[in-house]
Each structure stands twice: as C-alpha cells, then as structure tokens.
Short mmCIF file of C-alpha atoms in Angstrom, two decimals:
data_model
loop_
_atom_site.label_atom_id
_atom_site.label_comp_id
_atom_site.label_asym_id
_atom_site.label_seq_id
_atom_site.Cartn_x
_atom_site.Cartn_y
_atom_site.Cartn_z
CA MET A 8 13.17 230.39 45.00
CA TYR A 9 13.55 226.63 45.08
CA ASN A 10 11.67 223.47 46.10
CA LEU A 11 13.48 221.02 48.38
CA LEU A 12 13.00 217.32 49.15
CA ILE A 13 14.71 215.88 52.27
CA VAL A 14 15.32 212.11 52.11
CA ASP A 15 16.44 210.42 55.35
CA ASP A 16 15.31 207.32 57.21
CA GLU A 17 15.85 209.10 60.56
CA ARG A 18 12.59 210.90 61.32
CA LEU A 19 14.05 213.40 63.79
CA GLU A 20 16.64 214.50 61.22
CA ARG A 21 13.92 215.08 58.61
CA VAL A 22 11.60 216.95 60.96
CA ALA A 23 14.35 219.21 62.32
CA LEU A 24 15.59 220.16 58.86
CA LYS A 25 12.09 220.72 57.50
CA MET A 26 11.26 222.94 60.47
CA TYR A 27 14.39 224.99 59.89
CA PHE A 28 13.72 225.53 56.18
CA ASP A 29 10.03 226.27 56.71
CA GLN A 30 10.76 228.87 59.39
CA ASN A 31 14.02 230.45 58.27
CA MET A 32 14.55 230.09 54.53
CA LYS A 33 12.30 232.37 52.49
CA GLU A 34 14.10 231.20 49.34
CA CYS A 35 12.71 227.71 49.96
CA LYS A 36 9.21 227.78 48.50
CA LEU A 37 8.40 224.14 49.29
CA CYS A 38 10.08 221.69 51.68
CA ASP A 39 8.93 218.05 51.64
CA GLU A 40 10.33 214.91 53.27
CA ALA A 41 10.62 211.23 52.35
CA LYS A 42 11.73 208.36 54.57
CA ASN A 43 13.41 206.26 51.87
CA GLY A 44 14.58 206.30 48.27
CA ARG A 45 11.52 204.70 46.72
CA GLU A 46 9.18 207.16 48.43
CA ALA A 47 11.46 209.96 47.24
CA LEU A 48 11.22 208.80 43.60
CA ASP A 49 7.42 208.63 43.85
CA MET A 50 7.29 212.18 45.20
CA ILE A 51 9.69 213.48 42.56
CA SER A 52 7.49 212.00 39.82
CA GLN A 53 4.49 213.91 41.19
CA ASN A 54 6.04 217.25 42.20
CA THR A 55 8.55 219.82 40.99
CA TYR A 56 11.80 219.89 43.00
CA ASP A 57 15.00 221.81 42.42
CA VAL A 58 17.09 220.12 45.12
CA VAL A 59 17.14 216.67 46.75
CA LEU A 60 19.02 216.44 50.07
CA MET A 61 19.61 212.73 50.67
CA ASP A 62 21.28 210.47 53.22
CA ILE A 63 23.80 208.23 51.50
CA ARG A 64 22.97 205.20 53.68
CA MET A 65 19.32 204.10 54.03
CA PRO A 66 17.52 200.77 54.38
CA GLY A 67 16.87 199.07 51.04
CA GLU A 68 18.44 200.84 48.08
CA ASP A 69 21.10 203.27 49.26
CA GLY A 70 21.25 206.93 48.38
CA LEU A 71 23.83 206.40 45.65
CA VAL A 72 21.48 204.14 43.66
CA ILE A 73 18.61 206.60 44.07
CA ALA A 74 20.84 209.56 43.16
CA LYS A 75 21.81 207.81 39.95
CA GLU A 76 18.17 207.24 39.04
CA VAL A 77 17.21 210.84 39.89
CA LYS A 78 20.03 212.19 37.74
CA LYS A 79 19.06 209.93 34.83
CA LYS A 80 15.37 210.86 34.85
CA TYR A 81 15.54 214.42 36.19
CA PRO A 82 18.93 215.96 35.28
CA HIS A 83 17.69 219.45 36.21
CA ILE A 84 17.46 218.44 39.91
CA ALA A 85 20.49 219.12 42.11
CA VAL A 86 21.40 216.22 44.44
CA ILE A 87 23.32 216.78 47.69
CA MET A 88 24.37 213.74 49.73
CA LEU A 89 24.58 213.58 53.52
CA THR A 90 27.13 211.13 54.86
CA ALA A 91 28.85 210.06 58.08
CA TYR A 92 32.59 210.61 58.43
CA ALA A 93 33.28 206.88 58.09
CA GLU A 94 31.74 206.96 54.60
CA PHE A 95 33.71 210.02 53.47
CA ASP A 96 35.45 208.24 50.56
CA TYR A 97 32.13 206.78 49.47
CA ALA A 98 30.64 210.27 49.39
CA GLN A 99 33.50 211.57 47.27
CA ARG A 100 32.87 208.86 44.71
CA ALA A 101 29.17 209.77 44.78
CA VAL A 102 29.98 213.34 43.80
CA LYS A 103 32.21 212.17 40.94
CA LEU A 104 29.49 209.85 39.65
CA HIS A 105 26.12 211.39 40.35
CA ALA A 106 25.74 213.99 43.09
CA ASP A 107 26.32 217.76 42.91
CA ASP A 108 27.89 217.98 46.40
CA TYR A 109 28.08 216.23 49.76
CA LEU A 110 28.04 217.18 53.44
CA LEU A 111 29.30 215.35 56.51
CA LYS A 112 26.77 214.48 59.20
CA PRO A 113 25.97 216.15 61.45
CA SER A 114 25.91 219.49 59.60
CA ARG A 115 24.23 222.59 60.96
CA PRO A 116 21.07 223.59 59.05
CA GLU A 117 22.58 226.95 58.05
CA VAL A 118 25.57 225.14 56.52
CA ILE A 119 23.23 222.89 54.55
CA ALA A 120 21.28 225.96 53.37
CA GLY A 121 24.51 227.62 52.26
CA THR A 122 25.58 224.53 50.32
CA ILE A 123 22.22 224.40 48.56
CA SER A 124 22.54 228.06 47.53
CA SER A 125 26.07 227.48 46.23
CA VAL A 126 25.08 224.42 44.21
CA LEU A 127 22.10 226.19 42.64
CA THR A 128 24.23 229.23 41.81
CA ILE A 129 26.88 227.08 40.12
CA ARG A 130 24.26 225.18 38.11
CA LYS A 131 22.57 228.41 37.03
CA ASP A 132 25.87 229.96 35.92
CA ALA A 133 26.69 226.81 33.96
CA GLU A 134 23.41 226.84 32.03
CA PRO A 135 23.68 228.06 28.43
CA LYS A 136 22.13 231.49 28.08
CA MET A 137 18.90 231.24 26.14
CA ASN A 138 17.28 234.11 24.28
CA HIS A 139 13.73 233.10 25.09
CA SER A 140 11.32 235.76 26.27
CA VAL A 141 10.39 236.55 29.86
CA GLU A 142 6.73 235.86 29.00
CA ALA A 143 7.59 232.36 27.70
CA GLU A 144 9.51 231.63 30.90
CA ALA A 145 6.54 232.75 33.01
CA PHE A 146 4.19 230.51 31.01
CA ILE A 147 6.40 227.43 31.37
CA LYS A 148 6.92 228.05 35.09
CA GLU A 149 3.15 227.86 35.67
CA LEU A 150 2.75 224.98 33.22
CA ILE A 151 5.22 222.63 34.93
CA SER A 152 3.74 223.60 38.30
CA ALA A 153 0.43 222.29 36.89
CA HIS A 154 -1.47 225.47 37.75
CA TYR A 155 -4.12 225.58 35.03
CA LEU A 156 -5.62 229.04 35.56
CA GLU A 157 -2.21 230.63 36.01
CA SER A 158 -0.95 228.79 32.91
CA CYS A 159 -3.84 230.16 30.83
CA ILE A 160 -3.27 233.71 32.04
CA ALA A 161 0.50 233.44 31.48
CA PHE A 162 -0.01 232.07 27.96
CA ASP A 163 -2.41 234.91 27.09
CA THR A 164 0.25 237.39 28.20
CA TYR A 165 2.84 235.54 26.16
CA ILE A 166 0.87 235.39 22.91
CA GLN A 167 0.04 239.11 23.14
CA ASN A 168 3.71 240.01 23.60
CA ARG A 169 5.54 237.62 21.29
CA SER A 170 8.84 238.89 19.99
CA GLY A 171 9.48 239.36 16.30
CA LYS A 172 13.12 238.31 16.64
CA MET A 173 13.86 234.96 15.00
CA ASP A 174 16.30 233.74 17.67
CA VAL A 175 13.79 234.49 20.43
CA GLN A 176 11.00 232.75 18.52
CA LYS A 177 13.09 229.58 18.11
CA ALA A 178 14.12 229.63 21.77
CA ASP A 179 10.50 230.15 22.87
CA ILE A 180 9.27 227.19 20.82
CA LYS A 181 12.00 224.96 22.25
CA LEU A 182 11.15 226.09 25.79
CA ILE A 183 7.42 225.43 25.27
CA LEU A 184 8.03 221.97 23.82
CA GLU A 185 10.32 221.08 26.74
CA GLY A 186 7.70 222.41 29.14
CA PHE A 187 5.01 220.09 27.77
CA LEU A 188 7.38 217.12 27.90
CA ARG A 189 8.39 217.92 31.49
CA LEU A 190 4.73 218.17 32.49
CA CYS A 191 4.03 214.74 30.94
CA GLU A 192 7.05 213.17 32.60
CA GLN A 193 6.33 214.74 35.97
CA TYR A 194 2.73 213.51 36.15
CA GLN A 195 3.13 210.43 33.92
CA LEU A 196 0.61 211.74 31.40
CA ASP A 197 -0.24 210.20 28.05
CA ILE A 198 -0.68 212.52 25.07
CA HIS A 199 -3.28 211.65 22.46
CA ASP A 200 -1.77 211.06 19.04
CA GLU A 201 -3.38 214.11 17.45
CA ASN A 202 -1.97 216.40 20.13
CA LEU A 203 1.42 214.74 19.88
CA GLU A 204 1.40 215.70 16.21
CA LYS A 205 0.51 219.27 17.14
CA ILE A 206 3.47 219.43 19.50
CA LYS A 207 5.78 218.14 16.76
CA ASN A 208 4.44 220.59 14.17
CA MET A 209 3.97 223.61 16.43
CA LYS A 210 6.97 225.48 15.02
CA HIS A 211 5.38 225.51 11.55
CA PHE A 212 2.34 227.44 12.81
CA TYR A 213 4.07 229.81 15.22
CA HIS A 214 3.29 232.87 13.09
CA ASP A 215 -0.42 232.05 12.72
CA ASN A 216 -2.00 233.44 15.89
CA ALA A 217 -5.26 231.51 15.51
CA ILE A 218 -3.68 228.08 14.90
CA PHE A 219 -0.92 228.56 17.47
CA TYR A 220 -3.40 229.77 20.14
CA ASN A 221 -5.75 226.85 19.53
CA TYR A 222 -2.93 224.29 19.39
CA ILE A 223 -1.62 225.32 22.80
CA HIS A 224 -5.03 225.30 24.48
CA GLU A 225 -6.04 221.98 22.92
CA ILE A 226 -2.81 220.37 24.12
CA MET A 227 -3.28 221.88 27.58
CA GLU A 228 -6.84 220.57 27.82
CA ASP A 229 -5.63 217.13 26.83
CA LEU A 230 -2.89 217.09 29.47
CA PHE A 231 -4.69 218.86 32.30
CA TYR A 232 -7.81 216.67 32.31
CA GLU A 233 -6.28 214.04 34.58
CA ILE A 234 -4.32 216.58 36.64
CA ILE A 235 -7.46 218.50 37.54
CA GLU A 236 -9.81 215.53 37.95
CA LYS A 237 -7.40 213.81 40.35
CA LYS A 238 -6.02 217.02 41.91
CA LEU A 239 -2.47 215.94 41.12
CA CYS A 240 -0.98 219.42 41.40
CA ARG A 241 0.03 221.16 44.63
CA HIS A 242 -1.60 224.48 45.50
CA ALA A 243 -0.75 226.68 48.46
CA ARG A 244 -4.41 227.69 48.78
CA GLU A 245 -7.40 225.34 48.70
CA ILE A 246 -9.41 227.83 46.63
CA ASP A 247 -6.91 227.46 43.76
CA TYR A 248 -8.16 223.92 43.11
CA ALA A 249 -11.63 225.37 42.57
CA LEU A 250 -10.30 228.12 40.29
CA ASP A 251 -8.45 225.58 38.15
CA TYR A 252 -11.58 223.41 37.92
CA ILE A 253 -13.72 226.38 36.88
CA GLU A 254 -11.21 227.56 34.27
CA PHE A 255 -10.95 224.08 32.78
CA ASN A 256 -14.73 223.77 32.51
CA LEU A 257 -15.70 227.21 31.18
CA ARG A 258 -17.17 225.60 28.03
CA ARG A 259 -19.28 223.20 30.09
CA LYS A 260 -22.39 223.82 32.14
CA LEU A 261 -21.14 224.49 35.64
CA SER A 262 -23.23 224.66 38.78
CA LEU A 263 -22.51 225.39 42.42
CA ASP A 264 -23.34 221.76 43.22
CA MET A 265 -20.78 220.45 40.70
CA ILE A 266 -17.92 222.54 41.98
CA SER A 267 -18.90 221.86 45.62
CA LYS A 268 -18.86 218.13 44.95
CA TYR A 269 -15.44 218.46 43.36
CA MET A 270 -14.20 220.32 46.45
CA ASN A 271 -15.93 217.77 48.71
CA ILE A 272 -17.82 220.40 50.74
CA SER A 273 -21.46 221.53 50.89
CA SER A 274 -22.68 224.03 48.31
CA GLN A 275 -23.76 226.47 51.05
CA TYR A 276 -20.29 226.44 52.63
CA PHE A 277 -18.52 226.67 49.27
CA SER A 278 -20.62 229.67 48.26
CA ARG A 279 -19.61 231.58 51.41
CA TYR A 280 -16.01 230.39 51.20
CA PHE A 281 -15.68 231.44 47.54
CA LYS A 282 -17.06 234.95 48.20
CA LYS A 283 -14.73 235.36 51.18
CA GLU A 284 -11.62 234.25 49.26
CA ILE A 285 -12.28 235.88 45.86
CA GLY A 286 -14.37 238.91 46.80
CA ILE A 287 -17.18 238.18 44.32
CA THR A 288 -19.75 235.40 44.03
CA PHE A 289 -19.20 232.17 42.14
CA VAL A 290 -21.75 233.23 39.49
CA GLN A 291 -20.09 236.63 38.99
CA TYR A 292 -16.65 235.05 38.71
CA LEU A 293 -17.87 232.42 36.23
CA SER A 294 -19.44 235.13 34.06
CA GLU A 295 -16.23 237.20 34.11
CA ARG A 296 -14.02 234.29 33.11
CA ARG A 297 -16.37 233.31 30.28
CA ILE A 298 -16.33 236.84 28.90
CA ALA A 299 -12.53 236.88 29.14
CA LEU A 300 -12.49 233.63 27.13
CA ALA A 301 -15.00 235.05 24.66
CA GLN A 302 -12.62 237.95 23.97
CA LYS A 303 -9.88 235.51 23.05
CA GLU A 304 -12.27 233.56 20.81
CA ILE A 305 -13.18 236.78 18.99
CA MET A 306 -9.53 237.77 18.71
CA TYR A 307 -8.08 234.44 17.58
CA THR A 308 -10.89 232.61 15.73
CA ASP A 309 -13.46 233.26 13.00
CA LYS A 310 -16.35 231.81 14.99
CA SER A 311 -19.68 233.63 14.90
CA PHE A 312 -20.88 235.39 18.04
CA GLY A 313 -23.73 232.89 18.22
CA ASP A 314 -21.32 229.95 18.20
CA ILE A 315 -19.15 231.56 20.86
CA ALA A 316 -22.18 232.27 23.01
CA PHE A 317 -23.41 228.67 22.65
CA GLU A 318 -19.99 227.16 23.42
CA LEU A 319 -19.69 229.28 26.56
CA CYS A 320 -23.13 228.22 27.80
CA PHE A 321 -25.00 231.49 27.23
CA ASN A 322 -28.60 230.67 26.34
CA GLU A 323 -28.91 233.16 23.49
CA ALA A 324 -26.77 235.57 21.50
CA ASN A 325 -28.62 238.68 22.71
CA TYR A 326 -28.01 237.80 26.36
CA PHE A 327 -24.35 237.07 25.59
CA SER A 328 -24.02 240.47 23.90
CA LYS A 329 -25.59 242.17 26.93
CA VAL A 330 -23.24 240.47 29.41
CA PHE A 331 -20.24 241.11 27.14
CA LYS A 332 -21.00 244.84 27.02
CA LYS A 333 -21.50 244.97 30.79
CA HIS A 334 -17.95 243.71 31.33
CA THR A 335 -16.12 245.38 28.42
CA GLU A 336 -18.25 248.47 27.65
CA MET A 337 -18.39 247.21 24.05
CA THR A 338 -20.66 244.85 22.17
CA PRO A 339 -18.97 241.80 20.61
CA SER A 340 -19.17 243.39 17.16
CA GLU A 341 -17.65 246.65 18.45
CA TYR A 342 -14.88 244.70 20.12
CA LYS A 343 -14.15 242.74 16.95
CA GLU A 344 -14.06 245.95 14.91
CA THR A 345 -11.61 247.43 17.39
CA ILE A 346 -9.41 244.35 17.04
CA GLN A 347 -9.58 244.45 13.25
CA LEU A 348 -8.62 248.11 13.18
CA GLY A 349 -5.54 247.22 15.15
CA ALA A 350 -6.54 249.58 17.95
CA ALA A 351 -7.03 246.97 20.65
CA SER A 352 -4.79 247.52 23.63
CA ARG A 353 -4.67 246.21 27.14
CA GLN A 354 -6.81 249.03 28.44
CA ASN A 355 -9.68 248.19 26.09
CA GLN A 356 -9.46 244.49 26.62
CA TYR A 357 -11.33 243.22 29.63
CA VAL A 358 -8.87 241.56 32.00
CA LEU A 359 -10.02 240.00 35.24
CA SER A 360 -8.55 241.76 38.24
CA LYS A 361 -5.85 239.74 39.92
CA SER A 362 -6.43 241.30 43.32
CA TRP A 363 -7.62 237.89 44.53
CA MET A 364 -4.30 236.28 43.63
CA ILE A 365 -1.83 236.02 46.49
#
C-alpha cells in the first residue's frame, strides 16, 4: 500500500490520473493532487506520502527545484518526474541529482503505475534490514498517520509483546524515536522541553514497564493535542475524528454536547450517528474505553483505585469498582492480584471489540 501525490499544473492531467488510481489501483491507499510545487510542499508537510509524481516544468519554481527540496526534507519519499520529449536530457539530469525515475509525457496510466511499483520495490530492497518487531512497526505506522486511538491500541499491543532480544530492543527504540521525530516534522509540532528529555532518555527506561509506558503516553499527549484540536490528520471515516477526540480526553469530563460541538453537528444527530457507526451508545463506549484505560493504570502504575477512579471521572470508588467488574468480571483488586500473580493473559484482560473498526 502506498500514498501518492500528483503534481501538475494541467488540471485535466491531474484529474485523469487521480481517477485512474482511485478506481483501478487497490495498492494506492490515498491519491491527492496539487497544481504547483509550493502547494505540493504544503501538502507533504501535512500528510504522509510514499510517492510524488511531478511534472518537471510548471509555472514558478520548476519540478527540479521542488524535487530537490522534497528529497532534502523527506528522503523516504520516492519522486518520479514527468517530462516532455524535448526535455529528455533535463529529465535524465534530474534522475542523477534528485529523482528516483522519470517518464515521458504522455504516458499511459498503467505505465505510470508500473513505474511506481518498480521504484518502491527497488527502494524497499535497498533498505537495510532492521530487526525491530512487527508490533513496533504497527505502532509507528499508526503514529505517523496521526491516528490517536489506533496508536494507543497499537502501543498497548507492543508493550505487552516486547521481545527480550537485545538487538530487537535497540531497533525498536530507534524506530520509535524516528517515529516521534517524523510526526513532529510532518505536522510541524513543537515538543515541550520535558518531553524532549524523555525522548532522549527513553532507552534508559526501556526495561521499566511503568516508566516506559508513561513516557510514551505523556509524549503522545503532548504531540497529539494540536493534531486533534485542529483535526490535522486524515481519516477515511468521519467517525474516527470523534473516536480520537474521545480517546484523547478519557481523563476529562466528556459530554455529548462537547463531542458534538467538536464534530460541528447537533448532539441529537451525533448520538444517532455514533450508535449507527459503532453499534453502542456514546455513553457505553466512553465507559468501555475508560475501563480499558483503568486496566492499564492498574497494570503499569502504583496508583490507588480511588485515584484511578477520580482521574477517569468516576464519582466514587465503589461505583468505579462496580463498572469495572461489569466489564471484566473482576473487581479492581482481583484484577491487580491476577496481574501480580503473573496469570494475566489476553483472555482475562478486557479488550474492546474491534468489530467497529473497518
């Protein structure tokens, strides 16, 4: 799967290519278009692309200048230049200097698609083989896509399945650090000094589950605040913006009116829409996610049940215990004892069904 950006000042060229990729190329997850180089750079700074298909001659700064800037800032992106026959020599120089490949205009869409596949295959084969874990890869994939809920779920899976092999641990840490830096660069985010220190020192606390877990989530909260407030990420479904907002605010008092205002729709409509999309009510979903977070707090911190209940907006510890048992079939103390005995497994941990994820 790859994300593609088409850059061409000729509108008909852009529309025709986008239509082809949207309708015929299942490997192309996202296909966007830009009418000039500056617009392309703005879009690249806000989204995740694997390939940029760019006309070599455009008004203003030409494709060669833009390709150079893309390669400097985003070396992981493949750049393929489109050029007229008269500019053939120019295109060859472009490949030597900056681009991954070039095509003569006009080229059939299927030829362009084939060239993209070839370039991506070559780049993948050329990448040094890392020993990082599959779970770490899944976490970073969601992180750099700026999907907050999915990032949290992927990180939980990762921390529960961390490898004991030293080479994998080192590779995982490197991958996670690069992931945070890519997220900051992609969305032009500032990291607070204390969280920058955590990123720098993360490798020293890798083996301490509690510190490592809290470090990651504190850094994520710092970085995702602006992403979620301004809806900077791209979701395929509108409901995913609501799910990210809810997940980010589990420790805050949340109401139907607050989330409806965030989604810019009436509370009555949002209530029906949420039930239709997720299969349960907003209140039920909020309760489930808070209990899922409470489990992690019990597992990775030494907080009292009362403190956890208060932080997750339950009015009293007894009510929290009642709701916790409803979802997990254990009281908080029973769950903690199970964890301490080392008998906790995925089947006794409450995990929210992902049947609503498409």
